[in-house]
PDB file of C-alpha atoms in Angstrom:
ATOM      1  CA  UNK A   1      58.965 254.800  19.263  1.00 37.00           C
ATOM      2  CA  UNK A   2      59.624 251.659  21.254  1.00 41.00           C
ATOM      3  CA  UNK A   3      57.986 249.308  18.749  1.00 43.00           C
ATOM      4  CA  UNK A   4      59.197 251.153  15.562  1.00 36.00           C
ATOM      5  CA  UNK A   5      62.791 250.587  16.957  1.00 41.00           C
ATOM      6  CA  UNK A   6      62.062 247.097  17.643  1.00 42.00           C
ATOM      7  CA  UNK A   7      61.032 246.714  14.151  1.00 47.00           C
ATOM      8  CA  UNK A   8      63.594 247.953  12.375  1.00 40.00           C
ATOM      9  CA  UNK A   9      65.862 246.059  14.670  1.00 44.00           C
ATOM     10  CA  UNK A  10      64.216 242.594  13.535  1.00 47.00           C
ATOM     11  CA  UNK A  11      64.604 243.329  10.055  1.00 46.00           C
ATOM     12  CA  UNK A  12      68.234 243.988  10.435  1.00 38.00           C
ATOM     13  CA  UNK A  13      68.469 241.099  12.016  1.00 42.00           C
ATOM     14  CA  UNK A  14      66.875 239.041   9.161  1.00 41.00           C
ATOM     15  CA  UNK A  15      68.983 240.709   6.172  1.00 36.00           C
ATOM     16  CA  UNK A  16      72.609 240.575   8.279  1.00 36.00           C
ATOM     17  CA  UNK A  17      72.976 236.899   9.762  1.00 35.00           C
ATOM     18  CA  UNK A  18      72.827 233.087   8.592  1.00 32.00           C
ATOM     19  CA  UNK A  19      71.713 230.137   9.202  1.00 30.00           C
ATOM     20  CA  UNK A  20      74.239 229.887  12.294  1.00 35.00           C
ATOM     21  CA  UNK A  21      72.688 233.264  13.749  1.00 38.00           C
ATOM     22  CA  UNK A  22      76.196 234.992  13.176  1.00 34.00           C
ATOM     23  CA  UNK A  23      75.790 239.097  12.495  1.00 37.00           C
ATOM     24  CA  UNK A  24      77.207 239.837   9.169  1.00 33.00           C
ATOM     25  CA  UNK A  25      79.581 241.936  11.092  1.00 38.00           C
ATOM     26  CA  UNK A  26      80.063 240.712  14.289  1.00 39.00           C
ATOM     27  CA  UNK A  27      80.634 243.306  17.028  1.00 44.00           C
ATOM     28  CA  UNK A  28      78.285 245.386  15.299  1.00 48.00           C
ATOM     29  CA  UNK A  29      74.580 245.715  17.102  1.00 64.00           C
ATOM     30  CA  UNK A  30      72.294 248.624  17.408  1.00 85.00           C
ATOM     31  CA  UNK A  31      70.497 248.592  21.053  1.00 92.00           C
ATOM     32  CA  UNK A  32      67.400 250.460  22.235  1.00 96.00           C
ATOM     33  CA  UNK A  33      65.813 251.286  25.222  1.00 96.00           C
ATOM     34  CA  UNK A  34      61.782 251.328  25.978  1.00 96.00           C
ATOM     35  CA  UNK A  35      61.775 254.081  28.539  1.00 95.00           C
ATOM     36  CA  UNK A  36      64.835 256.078  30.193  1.00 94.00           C
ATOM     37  CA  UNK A  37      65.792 253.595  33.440  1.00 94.00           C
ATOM     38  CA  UNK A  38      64.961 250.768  31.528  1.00 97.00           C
ATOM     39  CA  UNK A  39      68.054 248.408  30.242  1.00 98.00           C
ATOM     40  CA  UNK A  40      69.386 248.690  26.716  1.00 98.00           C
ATOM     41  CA  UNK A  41      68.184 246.053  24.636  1.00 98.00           C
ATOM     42  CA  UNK A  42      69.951 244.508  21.835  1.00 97.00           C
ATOM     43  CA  UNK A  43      68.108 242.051  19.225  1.00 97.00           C
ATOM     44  CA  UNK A  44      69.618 238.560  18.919  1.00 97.00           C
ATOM     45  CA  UNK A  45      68.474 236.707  15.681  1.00 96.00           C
ATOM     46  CA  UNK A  46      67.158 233.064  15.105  1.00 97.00           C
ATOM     47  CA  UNK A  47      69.359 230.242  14.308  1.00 97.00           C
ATOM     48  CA  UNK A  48      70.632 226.976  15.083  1.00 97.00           C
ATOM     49  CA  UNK A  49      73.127 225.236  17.514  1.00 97.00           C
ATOM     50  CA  UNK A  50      74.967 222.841  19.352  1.00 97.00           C
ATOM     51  CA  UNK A  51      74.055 223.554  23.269  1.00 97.00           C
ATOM     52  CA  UNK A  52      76.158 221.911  25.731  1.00 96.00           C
ATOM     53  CA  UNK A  53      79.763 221.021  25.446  1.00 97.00           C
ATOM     54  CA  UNK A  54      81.692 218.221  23.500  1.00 96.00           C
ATOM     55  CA  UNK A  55      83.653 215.294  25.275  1.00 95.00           C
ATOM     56  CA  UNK A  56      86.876 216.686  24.748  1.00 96.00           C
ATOM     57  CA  UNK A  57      86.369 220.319  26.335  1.00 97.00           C
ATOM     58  CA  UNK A  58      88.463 220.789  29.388  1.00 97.00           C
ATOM     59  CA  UNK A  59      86.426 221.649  32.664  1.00 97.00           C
ATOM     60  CA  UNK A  60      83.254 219.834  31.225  1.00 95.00           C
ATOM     61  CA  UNK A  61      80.526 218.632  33.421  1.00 93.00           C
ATOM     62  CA  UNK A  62      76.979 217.130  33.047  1.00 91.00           C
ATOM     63  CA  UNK A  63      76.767 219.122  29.271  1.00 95.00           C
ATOM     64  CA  UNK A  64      75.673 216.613  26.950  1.00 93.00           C
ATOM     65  CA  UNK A  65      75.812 218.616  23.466  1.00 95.00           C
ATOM     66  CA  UNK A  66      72.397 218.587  21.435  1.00 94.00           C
ATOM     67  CA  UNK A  67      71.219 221.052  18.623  1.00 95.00           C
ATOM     68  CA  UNK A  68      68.618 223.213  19.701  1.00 97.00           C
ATOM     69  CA  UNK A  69      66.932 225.469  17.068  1.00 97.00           C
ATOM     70  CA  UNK A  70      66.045 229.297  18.034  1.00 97.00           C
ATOM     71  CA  UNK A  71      63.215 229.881  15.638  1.00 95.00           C
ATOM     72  CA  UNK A  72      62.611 233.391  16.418  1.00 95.00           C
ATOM     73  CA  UNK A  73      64.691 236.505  16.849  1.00 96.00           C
ATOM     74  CA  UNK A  74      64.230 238.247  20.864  1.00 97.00           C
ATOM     75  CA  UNK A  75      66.069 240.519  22.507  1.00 98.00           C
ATOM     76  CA  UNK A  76      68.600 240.647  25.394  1.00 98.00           C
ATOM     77  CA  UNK A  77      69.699 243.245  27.583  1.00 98.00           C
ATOM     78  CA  UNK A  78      73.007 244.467  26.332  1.00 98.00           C
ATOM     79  CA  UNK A  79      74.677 243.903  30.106  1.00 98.00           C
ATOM     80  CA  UNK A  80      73.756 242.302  33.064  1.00 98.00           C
ATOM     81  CA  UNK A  81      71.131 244.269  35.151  1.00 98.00           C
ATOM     82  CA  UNK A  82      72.710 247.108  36.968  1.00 98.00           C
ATOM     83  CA  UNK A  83      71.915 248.433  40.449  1.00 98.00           C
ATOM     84  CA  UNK A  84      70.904 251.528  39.064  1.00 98.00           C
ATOM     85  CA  UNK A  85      68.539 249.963  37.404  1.00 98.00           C
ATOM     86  CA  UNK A  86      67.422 247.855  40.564  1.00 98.00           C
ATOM     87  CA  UNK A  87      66.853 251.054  42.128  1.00 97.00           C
ATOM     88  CA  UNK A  88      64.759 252.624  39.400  1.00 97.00           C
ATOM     89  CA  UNK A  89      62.591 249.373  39.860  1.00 98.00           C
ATOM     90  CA  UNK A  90      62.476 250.289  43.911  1.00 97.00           C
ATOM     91  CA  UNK A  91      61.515 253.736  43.015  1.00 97.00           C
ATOM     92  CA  UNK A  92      58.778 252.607  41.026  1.00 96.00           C
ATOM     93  CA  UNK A  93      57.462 250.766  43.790  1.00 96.00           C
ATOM     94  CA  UNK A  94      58.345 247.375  42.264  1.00 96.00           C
ATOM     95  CA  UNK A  95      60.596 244.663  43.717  1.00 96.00           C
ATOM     96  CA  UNK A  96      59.503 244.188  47.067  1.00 93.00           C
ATOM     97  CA  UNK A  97      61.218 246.985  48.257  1.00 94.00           C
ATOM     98  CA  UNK A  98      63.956 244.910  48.516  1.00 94.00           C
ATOM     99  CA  UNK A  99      67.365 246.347  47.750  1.00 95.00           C
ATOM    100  CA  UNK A 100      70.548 243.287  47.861  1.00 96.00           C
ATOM    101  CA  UNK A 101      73.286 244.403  49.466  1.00 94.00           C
ATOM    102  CA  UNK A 102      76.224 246.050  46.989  1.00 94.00           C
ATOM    103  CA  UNK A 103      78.919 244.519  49.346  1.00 95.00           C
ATOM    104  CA  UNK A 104      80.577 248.044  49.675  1.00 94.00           C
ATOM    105  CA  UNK A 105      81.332 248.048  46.095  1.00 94.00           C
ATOM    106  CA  UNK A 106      79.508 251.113  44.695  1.00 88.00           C
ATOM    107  CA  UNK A 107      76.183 249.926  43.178  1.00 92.00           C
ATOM    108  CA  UNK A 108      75.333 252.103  40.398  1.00 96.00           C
ATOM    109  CA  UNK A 109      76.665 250.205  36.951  1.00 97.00           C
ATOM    110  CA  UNK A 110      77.732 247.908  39.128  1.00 97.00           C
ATOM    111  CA  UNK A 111      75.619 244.292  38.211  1.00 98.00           C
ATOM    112  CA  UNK A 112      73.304 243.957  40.427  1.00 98.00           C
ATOM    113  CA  UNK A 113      74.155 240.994  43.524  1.00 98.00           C
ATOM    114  CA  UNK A 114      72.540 239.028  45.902  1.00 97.00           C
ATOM    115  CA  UNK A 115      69.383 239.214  44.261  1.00 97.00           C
ATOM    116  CA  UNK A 116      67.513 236.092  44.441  1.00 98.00           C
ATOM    117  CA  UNK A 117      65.779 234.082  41.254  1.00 98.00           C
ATOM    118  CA  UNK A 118      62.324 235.285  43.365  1.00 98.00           C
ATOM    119  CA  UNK A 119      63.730 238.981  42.861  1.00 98.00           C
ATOM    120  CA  UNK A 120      65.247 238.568  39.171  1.00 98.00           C
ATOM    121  CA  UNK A 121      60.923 237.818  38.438  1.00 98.00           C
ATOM    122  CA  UNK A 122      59.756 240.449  40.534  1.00 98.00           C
ATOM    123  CA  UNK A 123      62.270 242.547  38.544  1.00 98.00           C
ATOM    124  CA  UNK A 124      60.781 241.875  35.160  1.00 98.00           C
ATOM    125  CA  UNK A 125      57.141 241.616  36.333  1.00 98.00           C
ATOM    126  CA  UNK A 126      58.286 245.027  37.223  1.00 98.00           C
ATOM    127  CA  UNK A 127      59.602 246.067  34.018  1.00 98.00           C
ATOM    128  CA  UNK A 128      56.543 244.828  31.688  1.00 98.00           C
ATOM    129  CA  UNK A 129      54.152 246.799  34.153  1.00 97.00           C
ATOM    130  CA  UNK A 130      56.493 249.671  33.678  1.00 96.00           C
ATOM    131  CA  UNK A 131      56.782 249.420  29.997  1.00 97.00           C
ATOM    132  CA  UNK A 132      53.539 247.377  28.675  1.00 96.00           C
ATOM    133  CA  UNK A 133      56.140 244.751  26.949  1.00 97.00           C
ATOM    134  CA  UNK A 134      56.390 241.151  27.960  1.00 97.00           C
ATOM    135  CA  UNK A 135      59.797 241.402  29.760  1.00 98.00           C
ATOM    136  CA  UNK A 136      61.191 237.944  31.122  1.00 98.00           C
ATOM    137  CA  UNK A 137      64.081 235.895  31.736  1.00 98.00           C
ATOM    138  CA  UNK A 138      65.914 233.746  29.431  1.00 98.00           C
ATOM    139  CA  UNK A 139      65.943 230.223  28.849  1.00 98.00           C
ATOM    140  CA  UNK A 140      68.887 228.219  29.383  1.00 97.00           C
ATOM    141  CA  UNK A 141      69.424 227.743  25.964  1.00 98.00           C
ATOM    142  CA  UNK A 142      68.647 230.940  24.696  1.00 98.00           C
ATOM    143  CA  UNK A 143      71.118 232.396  27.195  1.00 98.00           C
ATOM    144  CA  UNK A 144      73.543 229.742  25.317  1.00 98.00           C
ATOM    145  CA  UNK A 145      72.978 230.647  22.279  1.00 98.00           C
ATOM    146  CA  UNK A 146      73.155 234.364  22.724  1.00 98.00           C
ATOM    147  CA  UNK A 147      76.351 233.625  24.510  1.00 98.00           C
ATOM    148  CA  UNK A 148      77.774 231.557  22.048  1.00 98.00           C
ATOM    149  CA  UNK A 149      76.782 234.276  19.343  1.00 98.00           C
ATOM    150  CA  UNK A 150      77.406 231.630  16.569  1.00 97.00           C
ATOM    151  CA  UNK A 151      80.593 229.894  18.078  1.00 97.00           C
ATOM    152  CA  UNK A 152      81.005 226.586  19.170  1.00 97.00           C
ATOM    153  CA  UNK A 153      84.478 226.867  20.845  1.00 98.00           C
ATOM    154  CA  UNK A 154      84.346 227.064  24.890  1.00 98.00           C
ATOM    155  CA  UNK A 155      84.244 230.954  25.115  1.00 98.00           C
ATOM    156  CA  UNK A 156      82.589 233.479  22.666  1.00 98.00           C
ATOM    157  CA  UNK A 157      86.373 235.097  21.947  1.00 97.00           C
ATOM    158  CA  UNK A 158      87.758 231.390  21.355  1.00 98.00           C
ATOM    159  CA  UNK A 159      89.045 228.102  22.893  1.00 98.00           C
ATOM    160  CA  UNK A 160      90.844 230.297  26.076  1.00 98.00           C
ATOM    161  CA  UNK A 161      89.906 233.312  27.751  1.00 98.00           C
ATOM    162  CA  UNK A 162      92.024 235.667  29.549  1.00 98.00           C
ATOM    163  CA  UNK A 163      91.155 238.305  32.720  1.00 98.00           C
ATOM    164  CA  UNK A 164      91.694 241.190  29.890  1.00 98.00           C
ATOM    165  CA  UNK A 165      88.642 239.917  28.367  1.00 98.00           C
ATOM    166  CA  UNK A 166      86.059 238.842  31.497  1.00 98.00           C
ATOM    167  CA  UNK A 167      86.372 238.997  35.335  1.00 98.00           C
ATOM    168  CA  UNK A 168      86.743 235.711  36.881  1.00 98.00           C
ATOM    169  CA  UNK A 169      89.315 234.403  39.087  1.00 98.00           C
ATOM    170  CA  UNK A 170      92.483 234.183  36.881  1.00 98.00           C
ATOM    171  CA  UNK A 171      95.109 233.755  39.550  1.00 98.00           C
ATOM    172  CA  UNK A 172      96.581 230.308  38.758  1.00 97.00           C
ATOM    173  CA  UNK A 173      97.270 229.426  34.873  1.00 98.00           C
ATOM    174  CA  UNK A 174      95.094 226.451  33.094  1.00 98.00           C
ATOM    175  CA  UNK A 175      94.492 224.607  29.969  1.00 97.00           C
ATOM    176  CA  UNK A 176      91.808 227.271  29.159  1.00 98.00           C
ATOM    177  CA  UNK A 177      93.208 230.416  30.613  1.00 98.00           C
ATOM    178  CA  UNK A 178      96.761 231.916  31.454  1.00 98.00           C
ATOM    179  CA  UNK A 179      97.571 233.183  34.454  1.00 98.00           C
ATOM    180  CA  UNK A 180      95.874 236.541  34.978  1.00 98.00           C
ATOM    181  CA  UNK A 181      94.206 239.263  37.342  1.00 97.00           C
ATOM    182  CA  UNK A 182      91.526 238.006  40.041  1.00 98.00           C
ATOM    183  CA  UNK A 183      90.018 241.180  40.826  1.00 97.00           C
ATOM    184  CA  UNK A 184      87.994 239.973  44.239  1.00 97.00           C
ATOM    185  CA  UNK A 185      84.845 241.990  43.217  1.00 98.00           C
ATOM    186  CA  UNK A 186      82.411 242.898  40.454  1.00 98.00           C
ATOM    187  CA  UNK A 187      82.969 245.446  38.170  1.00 97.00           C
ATOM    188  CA  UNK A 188      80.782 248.244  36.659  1.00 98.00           C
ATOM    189  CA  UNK A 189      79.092 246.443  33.337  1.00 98.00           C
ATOM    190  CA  UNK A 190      80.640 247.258  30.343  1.00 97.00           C
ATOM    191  CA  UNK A 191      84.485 247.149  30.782  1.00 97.00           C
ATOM    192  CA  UNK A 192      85.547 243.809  28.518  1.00 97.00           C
ATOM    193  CA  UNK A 193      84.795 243.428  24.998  1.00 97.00           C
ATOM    194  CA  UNK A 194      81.219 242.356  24.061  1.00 98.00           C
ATOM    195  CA  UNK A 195      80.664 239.067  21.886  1.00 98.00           C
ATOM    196  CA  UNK A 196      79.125 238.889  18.321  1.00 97.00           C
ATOM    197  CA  UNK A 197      75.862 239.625  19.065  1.00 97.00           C
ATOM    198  CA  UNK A 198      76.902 243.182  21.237  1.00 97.00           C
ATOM    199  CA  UNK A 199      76.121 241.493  24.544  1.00 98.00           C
ATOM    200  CA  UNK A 200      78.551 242.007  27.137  1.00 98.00           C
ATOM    201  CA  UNK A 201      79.654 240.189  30.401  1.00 98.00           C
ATOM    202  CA  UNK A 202      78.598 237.014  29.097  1.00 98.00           C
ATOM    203  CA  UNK A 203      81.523 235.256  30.878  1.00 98.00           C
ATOM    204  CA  UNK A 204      81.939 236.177  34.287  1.00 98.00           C
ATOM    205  CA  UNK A 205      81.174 239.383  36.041  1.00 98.00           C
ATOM    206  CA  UNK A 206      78.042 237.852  37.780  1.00 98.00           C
ATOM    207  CA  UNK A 207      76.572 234.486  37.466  1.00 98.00           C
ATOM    208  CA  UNK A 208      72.876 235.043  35.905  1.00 98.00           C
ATOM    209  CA  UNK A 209      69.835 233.627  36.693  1.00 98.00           C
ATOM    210  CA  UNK A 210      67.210 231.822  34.588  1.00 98.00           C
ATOM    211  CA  UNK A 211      64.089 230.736  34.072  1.00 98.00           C
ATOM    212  CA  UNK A 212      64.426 226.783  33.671  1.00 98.00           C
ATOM    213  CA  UNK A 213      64.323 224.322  36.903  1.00 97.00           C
ATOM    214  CA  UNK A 214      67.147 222.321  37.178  1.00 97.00           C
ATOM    215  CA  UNK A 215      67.792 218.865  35.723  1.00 95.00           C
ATOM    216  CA  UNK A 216      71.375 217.560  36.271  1.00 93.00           C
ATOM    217  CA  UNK A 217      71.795 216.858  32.286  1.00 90.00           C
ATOM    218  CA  UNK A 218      69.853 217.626  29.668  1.00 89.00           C
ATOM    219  CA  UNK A 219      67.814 214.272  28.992  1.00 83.00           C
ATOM    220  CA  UNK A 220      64.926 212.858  26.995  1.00 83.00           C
ATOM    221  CA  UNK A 221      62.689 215.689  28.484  1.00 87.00           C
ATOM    222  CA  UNK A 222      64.393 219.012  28.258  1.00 92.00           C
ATOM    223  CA  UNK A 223      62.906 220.874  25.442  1.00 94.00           C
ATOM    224  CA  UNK A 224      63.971 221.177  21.856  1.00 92.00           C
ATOM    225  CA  UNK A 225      62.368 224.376  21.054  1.00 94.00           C
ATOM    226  CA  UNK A 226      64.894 226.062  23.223  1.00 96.00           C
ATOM    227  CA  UNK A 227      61.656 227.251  26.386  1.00 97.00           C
ATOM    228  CA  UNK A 228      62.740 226.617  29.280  1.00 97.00           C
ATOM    229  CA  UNK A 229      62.739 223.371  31.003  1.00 96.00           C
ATOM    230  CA  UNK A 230      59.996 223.904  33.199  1.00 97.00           C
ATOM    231  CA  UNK A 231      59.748 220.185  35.104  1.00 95.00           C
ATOM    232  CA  UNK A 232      62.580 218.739  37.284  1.00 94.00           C
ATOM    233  CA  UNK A 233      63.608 220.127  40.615  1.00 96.00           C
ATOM    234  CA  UNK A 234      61.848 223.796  40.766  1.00 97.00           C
ATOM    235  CA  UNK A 235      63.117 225.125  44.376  1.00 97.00           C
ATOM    236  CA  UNK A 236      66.322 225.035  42.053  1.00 97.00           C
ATOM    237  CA  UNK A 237      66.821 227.288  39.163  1.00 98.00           C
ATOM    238  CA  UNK A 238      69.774 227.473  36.377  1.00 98.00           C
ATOM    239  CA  UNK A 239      72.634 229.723  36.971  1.00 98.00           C
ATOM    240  CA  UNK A 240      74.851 230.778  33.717  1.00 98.00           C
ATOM    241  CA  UNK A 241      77.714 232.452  32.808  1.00 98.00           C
ATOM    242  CA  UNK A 242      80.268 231.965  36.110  1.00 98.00           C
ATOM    243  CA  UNK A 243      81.108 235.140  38.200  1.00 98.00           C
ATOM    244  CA  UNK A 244      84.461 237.365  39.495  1.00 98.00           C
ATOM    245  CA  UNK A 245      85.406 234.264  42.337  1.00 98.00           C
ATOM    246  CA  UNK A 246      85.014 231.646  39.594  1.00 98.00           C
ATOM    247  CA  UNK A 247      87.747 229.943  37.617  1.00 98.00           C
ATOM    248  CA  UNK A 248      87.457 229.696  33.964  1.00 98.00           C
ATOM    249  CA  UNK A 249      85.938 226.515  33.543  1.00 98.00           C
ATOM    250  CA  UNK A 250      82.824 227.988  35.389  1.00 98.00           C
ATOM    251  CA  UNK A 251      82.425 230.751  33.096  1.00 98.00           C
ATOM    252  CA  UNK A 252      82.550 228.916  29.855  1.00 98.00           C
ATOM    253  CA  UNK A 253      79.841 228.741  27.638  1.00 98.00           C
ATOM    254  CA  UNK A 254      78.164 225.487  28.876  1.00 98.00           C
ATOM    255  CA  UNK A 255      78.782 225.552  31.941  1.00 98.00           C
ATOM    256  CA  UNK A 256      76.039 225.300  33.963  1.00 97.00           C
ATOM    257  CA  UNK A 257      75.024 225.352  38.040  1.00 97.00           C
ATOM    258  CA  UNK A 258      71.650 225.836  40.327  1.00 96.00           C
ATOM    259  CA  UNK A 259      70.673 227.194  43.424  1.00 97.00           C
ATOM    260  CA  UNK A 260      67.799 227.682  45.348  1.00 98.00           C
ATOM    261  CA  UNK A 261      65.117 230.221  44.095  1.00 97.00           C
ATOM    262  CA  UNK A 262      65.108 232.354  47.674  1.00 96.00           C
ATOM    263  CA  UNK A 263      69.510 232.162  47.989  1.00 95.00           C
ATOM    264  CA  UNK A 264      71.538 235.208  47.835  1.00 95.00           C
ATOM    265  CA  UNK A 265      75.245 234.999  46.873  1.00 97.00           C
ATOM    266  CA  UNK A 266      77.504 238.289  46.271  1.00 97.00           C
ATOM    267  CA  UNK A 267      77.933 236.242  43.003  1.00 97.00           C
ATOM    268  CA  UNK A 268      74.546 235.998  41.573  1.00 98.00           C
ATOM    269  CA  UNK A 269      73.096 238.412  39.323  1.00 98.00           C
ATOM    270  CA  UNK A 270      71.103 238.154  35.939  1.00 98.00           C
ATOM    271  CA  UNK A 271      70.160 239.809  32.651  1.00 98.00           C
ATOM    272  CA  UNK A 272      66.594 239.664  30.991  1.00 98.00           C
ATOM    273  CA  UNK A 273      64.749 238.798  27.495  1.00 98.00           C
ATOM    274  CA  UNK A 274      62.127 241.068  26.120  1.00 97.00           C
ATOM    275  CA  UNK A 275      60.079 239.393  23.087  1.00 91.00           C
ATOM    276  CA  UNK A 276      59.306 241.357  19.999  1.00 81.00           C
TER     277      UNK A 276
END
């Protein structure tokens, strides 16, 4: 059922978007599941863009814009991984047996935090076992470009972003956000609008772990496929996306930070890739 889905969901994909990789009607996805605890998948099609940020974006660091080409369509988990989910993995005897603390904020569809880059892999070593699908985490610039979901502007609603639309820290106005709510905590997955492509949370929430080793810029030897950058400093992996305690100019599109692959922050989370 699992494939057939998947199938159908790649030929939408081909017949509703362009060259850019924008849906025909954007809002509109159709997601799918490969067993009952598993995530919800949505299918993000092939394209082309502009990764990184341009000189005059406020906030910018180390983001040197080059166009990276997505040749093939993959899917994404409609929201970040939840700790329901996390437990389903535990109760499958998968990840370690480790559960991260939910910092006395309810778990459940809460996105899971304090899970480590080591546990986001044993997560979806867990979930190909489980499901007999290749389950992984995203590239850097395939979490870009499903972020982006064919816009080139800072944020996947526009140039700004405002607390009604993501959770991050909102409290003092800027050039990219007005003044808004800082909430302090995560929230369940789910609650802001989701971008083009049907993937919420992309901004804030939970930063999200994946699979490339960090390089401070993107230079002659980051890929151009859009893999992962698997050379450079590998006790450090990429972070994307910014979290609830960030302020917007860590939760825009190209923004972009590391940590170590065994840290745990009540900040860091992460979503996963499945290929067709």
């Amino acid at each position: 059922m699992a494939g057939l889905a998947c199938a159908a969901l790649l030929a939408l994909a081909a017949a509703g978007v362009g060259t850019a990789g924008t849906p025909a009607e954007p809002g509109a996805a159709t997601a799918f599941q490969d067993c009952a605890d598993c995530p919800q998948m949505v299918i993000v099609p092939p394209g082309e863009f502009v990764m990184g940020s341009p000189p005059t974006e406020r906030f910018r660091a180390a983001e040197a814009p080059r166009r990276v080409p997505i040749a093939a369509p993959f899917a994404v988990s409609r929201f970040e991984i939840t700790f329901a989910q996390w437990d389903a993995c535990l109760a499958g005897g998968g990840c370690g047996g480790r559960r991260p603390d939910d910092q006395g904020w309810g778990g459940g569809e809460q996105p899971v935090v304090g899970a480590t880059w080591n546990d986001a892999v044993a997560y979806v070593e867990w979930l190909s076992e489980r499901t007999g699908r290749r389950y992984r985490l995203l590239s850097e610039a395939e979490w870009e470009y499903a972020a982006r979901a064919g816009t080139q502007s800072a944020f996947s609603f526009g140039p700004t972003l405002s607390s009604a639309q993501a959770n991050f820290d909102a409290s003092e106005a800027t050039a990219l956000s007005p003044q808004g709510e800082a909430r302090g905590r995560t929230i369940e997955v789910g609650r802001f609008p989701p971008n083009a492509f049907g993937l919420y949370d992309m901004h804030g929430n939970a930063w999200e772990w994946t699979a490339d080793c960090w390089n401070d810029d993107y230079g002659p030897g980051a890929p151009s496929d859009g893999s992962p950058w698997l050379s450079g400093d590998c006790s450090g992996r990429v972070l994307r996306g910014g979290s609830w305690e960030d302020y917007v100019g860590e939760v825009r599109a190209a923004a972009r930070v590391a940590s170590h692959v065994g840290e745990t922050s009540w900040s860091d989370g992460f979503r996963v890739a499945r290929d067709p």
